[in-house]
Amino acid sequence: MSERVLLLVLSAGLVATLLTGIAIGPFNLSLGEILATLTGGGGESARVVLWNIRLPRVLAAALVGAALAGAGAAYQTIFRNPLVSPDILGVSAGAGFGAVLGILLGLPVLAIQLLGFVTGLATVSVVLLIALTLRGGGQVLVMVLAGVAVGSLAGAGIALVKLLADPDQQLPAITFWLMGSLAGVKQADLLTALPPIVVGLAPLVALRWRIGLLSLGDDEARMLGVEARRLRLIAIVGATLVTAAAVAMAGVIGWIGLMVPHMARLITGPRFDRLLPAALLLGAAFMVLVDTAARSIALIEVPLGILTSVLGAPFFIWLLSRGRRSWAE
């Protein structure tokens, strides 16, 4: 299947999942009602549900899924490791610490998201500073280990905030947010998260052919005319930016950045220039389906992190079972 045909098929699948996500919920909408409302018609109830509740949430799910999947594909390529996920540099833990701190301080929702975004970027900045300061033989390894250490510190900060939080009001909100949810997403939240995600994804898409060369190793990439260190830094900053924005809006949602790139790789192969667009489309569609299930399978909404963990753990075991085979095959 050619790349153009593949992208058309995946785009059609994404449109179908978007319509499914819009249609299904406590107040179901038929396809006719959706089309009529989108074109300016439809009843008052359908318009309120579509424009104020359902459409912002479905688009937010697609945006978060694409962001995490794209970041995961980039991290797996630049670190040459199939088990790397977007929180490898501590960005998820850092953004989570900022958000729960905002909840503890009683800040408004937009300020909570902004604080989570800033602390997520600050966490990765510390990791990069450590890696640049400790110039060793394996700078990538130092960066990953620094990410683990700084992420652990951010996790300790989250635990401390939970200990200090009001057990009746703040602690339930913190716990629910840490499990991931799009229940309270509004149009303003979507518009706030969109610019950093677009800015972060832009260099990954524009430089995807060059970024793919990093999987060959730094020496081979330099022989092909690529400045590996600078390109890796650009890719890390872009992937971190989109991850921080996604976590700030939706909370900590695991496994998407690990699973979806492998799903895309099964379809496209290991070439990053083909993998990234497929991962973005698959991640968006997958997250919309997960969010639709989260608000449909039970009387109360199931946190997204629970559903992705239920799906991700068996997938991780399957990856381990293929451990003797090359991840690029």
mmCIF file of C-alpha atoms in Angstrom, residues 62-255:
data_model
loop_
_atom_site.group_PDB
_atom_site.id
_atom_site.type_symbol
_atom_site.label_atom_id
_atom_site.label_comp_id
_atom_site.label_asym_id
_atom_site.label_seq_id
_atom_site.Cartn_x
_atom_site.Cartn_y
_atom_site.Cartn_z
ATOM 1 C CA ALA A 62 -7.914 13.520 19.202
ATOM 2 C CA LEU A 63 -5.399 16.265 19.959
ATOM 3 C CA VAL A 64 -4.078 14.535 23.083
ATOM 4 C CA GLY A 65 -3.854 11.161 21.341
ATOM 5 C CA ALA A 66 -1.984 12.596 18.374
ATOM 6 C CA ALA A 67 0.376 14.528 20.655
ATOM 7 C CA LEU A 68 1.282 11.561 22.859
ATOM 8 C CA ALA A 69 1.608 9.149 19.920
ATOM 9 C CA GLY A 70 3.768 11.566 17.937
ATOM 10 C CA ALA A 71 5.975 12.240 20.949
ATOM 11 C CA GLY A 72 6.305 8.504 21.620
ATOM 12 C CA ALA A 73 7.330 7.796 18.022
ATOM 13 C CA ALA A 74 9.912 10.578 18.177
ATOM 14 C CA TYR A 75 11.377 9.441 21.506
ATOM 15 C CA GLN A 76 11.600 5.811 20.394
ATOM 16 C CA THR A 77 13.470 6.866 17.266
ATOM 17 C CA ILE A 78 15.922 9.351 18.751
ATOM 18 C CA PHE A 79 16.735 7.104 21.734
ATOM 19 C CA ARG A 80 16.759 3.958 19.550
ATOM 20 C CA ASN A 81 14.671 2.098 22.101
ATOM 21 C CA PRO A 82 11.232 0.570 21.418
ATOM 22 C CA LEU A 83 10.158 0.765 25.059
ATOM 23 C CA VAL A 84 10.621 4.510 25.466
ATOM 24 C CA SER A 85 7.492 6.575 26.152
ATOM 25 C CA PRO A 86 6.827 10.359 26.292
ATOM 26 C CA ASP A 87 7.433 10.545 30.041
ATOM 27 C CA ILE A 88 10.983 9.206 29.721
ATOM 28 C CA LEU A 89 12.475 12.630 30.570
ATOM 29 C CA GLY A 90 10.134 13.223 33.489
ATOM 30 C CA VAL A 91 7.778 15.531 31.627
ATOM 31 C CA SER A 92 4.587 13.752 32.727
ATOM 32 C CA ALA A 93 5.625 13.722 36.378
ATOM 33 C CA GLY A 94 6.743 17.352 36.184
ATOM 34 C CA ALA A 95 3.512 18.517 34.573
ATOM 35 C CA GLY A 96 1.548 16.431 37.068
ATOM 36 C CA PHE A 97 3.342 18.074 39.984
ATOM 37 C CA GLY A 98 2.524 21.546 38.703
ATOM 38 C CA ALA A 99 -1.125 20.709 38.144
ATOM 39 C CA VAL A 100 -1.694 19.101 41.556
ATOM 40 C CA LEU A 101 0.114 22.047 43.174
ATOM 41 C CA GLY A 102 -2.326 24.347 41.385
ATOM 42 C CA ILE A 103 -5.246 22.313 42.710
ATOM 43 C CA LEU A 104 -3.791 22.529 46.230
ATOM 44 C CA LEU A 105 -3.504 26.315 45.906
ATOM 45 C CA GLY A 106 -7.085 26.593 44.676
ATOM 46 C CA LEU A 107 -6.165 28.119 41.311
ATOM 47 C CA PRO A 108 -8.659 28.321 38.432
ATOM 48 C CA VAL A 109 -8.609 25.589 35.784
ATOM 49 C CA LEU A 110 -6.696 27.606 33.193
ATOM 50 C CA ALA A 111 -4.036 28.541 35.749
ATOM 51 C CA ILE A 112 -3.733 24.879 36.798
ATOM 52 C CA GLN A 113 -3.135 23.846 33.202
ATOM 53 C CA LEU A 114 -0.623 26.651 32.679
ATOM 54 C CA LEU A 115 1.269 25.732 35.841
ATOM 55 C CA GLY A 116 1.380 22.083 34.793
ATOM 56 C CA PHE A 117 2.671 23.073 31.371
ATOM 57 C CA VAL A 118 5.401 25.285 32.839
ATOM 58 C CA THR A 119 6.588 22.710 35.380
ATOM 59 C CA GLY A 120 6.642 20.009 32.709
ATOM 60 C CA LEU A 121 8.952 22.098 30.559
ATOM 61 C CA ALA A 122 11.006 23.078 33.604
ATOM 62 C CA THR A 123 11.520 19.417 34.492
ATOM 63 C CA VAL A 124 12.921 18.605 31.074
ATOM 64 C CA SER A 125 15.067 21.744 31.133
ATOM 65 C CA VAL A 126 16.682 20.461 34.332
ATOM 66 C CA VAL A 127 17.233 17.063 32.717
ATOM 67 C CA LEU A 128 18.872 18.618 29.642
ATOM 68 C CA LEU A 129 21.028 20.851 31.872
ATOM 69 C CA ILE A 130 22.243 17.803 33.810
ATOM 70 C CA ALA A 131 23.010 15.949 30.591
ATOM 71 C CA LEU A 132 24.962 18.898 29.185
ATOM 72 C CA THR A 133 26.840 19.408 32.466
ATOM 73 C CA LEU A 134 27.805 15.746 32.830
ATOM 74 C CA ARG A 135 29.353 15.386 29.407
ATOM 75 C CA GLY A 136 30.143 11.696 29.422
ATOM 76 C CA GLY A 137 30.652 9.031 26.836
ATOM 77 C CA GLY A 138 26.972 8.206 26.679
ATOM 78 C CA GLN A 139 25.093 11.490 26.814
ATOM 79 C CA VAL A 140 21.818 9.861 25.746
ATOM 80 C CA LEU A 141 22.099 7.375 28.609
ATOM 81 C CA VAL A 142 22.898 10.218 31.039
ATOM 82 C CA MET A 143 19.838 12.085 29.777
ATOM 83 C CA VAL A 144 17.546 9.099 30.303
ATOM 84 C CA LEU A 145 18.904 8.379 33.777
ATOM 85 C CA ALA A 146 18.612 12.063 34.705
ATOM 86 C CA GLY A 147 15.011 11.961 33.479
ATOM 87 C CA VAL A 148 14.302 9.003 35.735
ATOM 88 C CA ALA A 149 15.847 10.767 38.729
ATOM 89 C CA VAL A 150 14.124 14.127 38.164
ATOM 90 C CA GLY A 151 10.826 12.388 37.403
ATOM 91 C CA SER A 152 11.161 10.509 40.679
ATOM 92 C CA LEU A 153 11.636 13.808 42.515
ATOM 93 C CA ALA A 154 8.530 15.214 40.821
ATOM 94 C CA GLY A 155 6.649 12.061 41.853
ATOM 95 C CA ALA A 156 7.758 12.651 45.447
ATOM 96 C CA GLY A 157 6.449 16.200 45.167
ATOM 97 C CA ILE A 158 3.085 14.872 43.982
ATOM 98 C CA ALA A 159 2.941 12.517 46.953
ATOM 99 C CA LEU A 160 3.719 15.402 49.313
ATOM 100 C CA VAL A 161 0.964 17.552 47.784
ATOM 101 C CA LYS A 162 -1.521 14.687 48.179
ATOM 102 C CA LEU A 163 -0.478 14.386 51.829
ATOM 103 C CA LEU A 164 -1.106 18.106 52.423
ATOM 104 C CA ALA A 165 -4.356 18.283 50.443
ATOM 105 C CA ASP A 166 -7.795 18.541 52.027
ATOM 106 C CA PRO A 167 -9.060 14.900 52.045
ATOM 107 C CA ASP A 168 -12.657 15.960 51.415
ATOM 108 C CA GLN A 169 -12.270 18.448 48.571
ATOM 109 C CA GLN A 170 -8.795 18.643 47.073
ATOM 110 C CA LEU A 171 -7.560 15.061 47.374
ATOM 111 C CA PRO A 172 -10.365 13.511 45.266
ATOM 112 C CA ALA A 173 -9.805 16.154 42.560
ATOM 113 C CA ILE A 174 -6.049 15.492 42.567
ATOM 114 C CA THR A 175 -6.493 11.729 42.441
ATOM 115 C CA PHE A 176 -9.024 11.901 39.611
ATOM 116 C CA TRP A 177 -6.838 14.289 37.596
ATOM 117 C CA LEU A 178 -3.779 12.070 37.983
ATOM 118 C CA MET A 179 -5.739 9.172 36.490
ATOM 119 C CA GLY A 180 -6.476 11.201 33.372
ATOM 120 C CA SER A 181 -9.766 12.703 32.264
ATOM 121 C CA LEU A 182 -11.283 14.958 29.628
ATOM 122 C CA ALA A 183 -14.564 15.403 31.492
ATOM 123 C CA GLY A 184 -14.158 19.115 32.128
ATOM 124 C CA VAL A 185 -12.647 20.145 28.798
ATOM 125 C CA LYS A 186 -14.094 23.310 27.285
ATOM 126 C CA GLN A 187 -13.407 25.215 24.093
ATOM 127 C CA ALA A 188 -11.020 27.533 25.970
ATOM 128 C CA ASP A 189 -8.952 24.541 27.149
ATOM 129 C CA LEU A 190 -8.724 23.250 23.602
ATOM 130 C CA LEU A 191 -7.609 26.617 22.255
ATOM 131 C CA THR A 192 -5.021 26.907 25.029
ATOM 132 C CA ALA A 193 -3.452 23.510 24.328
ATOM 133 C CA LEU A 194 -3.571 23.742 20.528
ATOM 134 C CA PRO A 195 -0.754 26.299 19.916
ATOM 135 C CA PRO A 196 2.019 24.515 21.898
ATOM 136 C CA ILE A 197 1.054 21.152 20.413
ATOM 137 C CA VAL A 198 1.153 22.556 16.873
ATOM 138 C CA VAL A 199 4.445 24.337 17.560
ATOM 139 C CA GLY A 200 5.939 21.146 19.026
ATOM 140 C CA LEU A 201 4.750 18.873 16.236
ATOM 141 C CA ALA A 202 5.806 21.246 13.434
ATOM 142 C CA PRO A 203 9.569 20.511 13.608
ATOM 143 C CA LEU A 204 8.939 16.786 14.069
ATOM 144 C CA VAL A 205 6.868 16.692 10.885
ATOM 145 C CA ALA A 206 9.102 19.049 8.916
ATOM 146 C CA LEU A 207 12.328 17.233 9.880
ATOM 147 C CA ARG A 208 10.930 13.701 10.028
ATOM 148 C CA TRP A 209 13.270 12.365 7.320
ATOM 149 C CA ARG A 210 16.349 13.707 9.118
ATOM 150 C CA ILE A 211 15.081 12.571 12.528
ATOM 151 C CA GLY A 212 14.705 9.073 11.110
ATOM 152 C CA LEU A 213 18.437 8.998 10.445
ATOM 153 C CA LEU A 214 19.101 9.218 14.187
ATOM 154 C CA SER A 215 17.986 5.606 14.491
ATOM 155 C CA LEU A 216 21.156 4.653 12.579
ATOM 156 C CA GLY A 217 23.414 6.136 15.246
ATOM 157 C CA ASP A 218 25.184 9.492 15.542
ATOM 158 C CA ASP A 219 28.211 8.577 13.429
ATOM 159 C CA GLU A 220 26.121 7.263 10.554
ATOM 160 C CA ALA A 221 23.812 10.275 10.744
ATOM 161 C CA ARG A 222 26.776 12.665 10.559
ATOM 162 C CA MET A 223 28.128 10.790 7.542
ATOM 163 C CA LEU A 224 24.795 11.487 5.841
ATOM 164 C CA GLY A 225 25.080 15.205 6.573
ATOM 165 C CA VAL A 226 22.953 15.428 9.728
ATOM 166 C CA GLU A 227 24.116 17.265 12.851
ATOM 167 C CA ALA A 228 22.912 14.574 15.248
ATOM 168 C CA ARG A 229 23.263 16.429 18.554
ATOM 169 C CA ARG A 230 21.428 19.559 17.402
ATOM 170 C CA LEU A 231 18.707 17.564 15.658
ATOM 171 C CA ARG A 232 18.181 15.362 18.718
ATOM 172 C CA LEU A 233 17.802 18.459 20.879
ATOM 173 C CA ILE A 234 15.213 19.935 18.497
ATOM 174 C CA ALA A 235 13.270 16.665 18.465
ATOM 175 C CA ILE A 236 13.377 16.350 22.261
ATOM 176 C CA VAL A 237 12.164 19.920 22.747
ATOM 177 C CA GLY A 238 9.319 19.422 20.247
ATOM 178 C CA ALA A 239 8.209 16.088 21.720
ATOM 179 C CA THR A 240 8.447 17.473 25.255
ATOM 180 C CA LEU A 241 6.398 20.543 24.361
ATOM 181 C CA VAL A 242 3.495 18.501 22.992
ATOM 182 C CA THR A 243 3.637 16.061 25.914
ATOM 183 C CA ALA A 244 3.556 18.844 28.497
ATOM 184 C CA ALA A 245 0.607 20.504 26.772
ATOM 185 C CA ALA A 246 -1.311 17.216 26.550
ATOM 186 C CA VAL A 247 -0.676 16.302 30.195
ATOM 187 C CA ALA A 248 -1.620 19.800 31.359
ATOM 188 C CA MET A 249 -5.002 19.501 29.636
ATOM 189 C CA ALA A 250 -5.920 15.852 30.171
ATOM 190 C CA GLY A 251 -3.889 14.643 33.137
ATOM 191 C CA VAL A 252 -1.462 11.737 33.172
ATOM 192 C CA ILE A 253 -2.495 9.180 30.533
ATOM 193 C CA GLY A 254 -0.047 6.339 30.144
ATOM 194 C CA TRP A 255 0.695 3.819 27.415
#
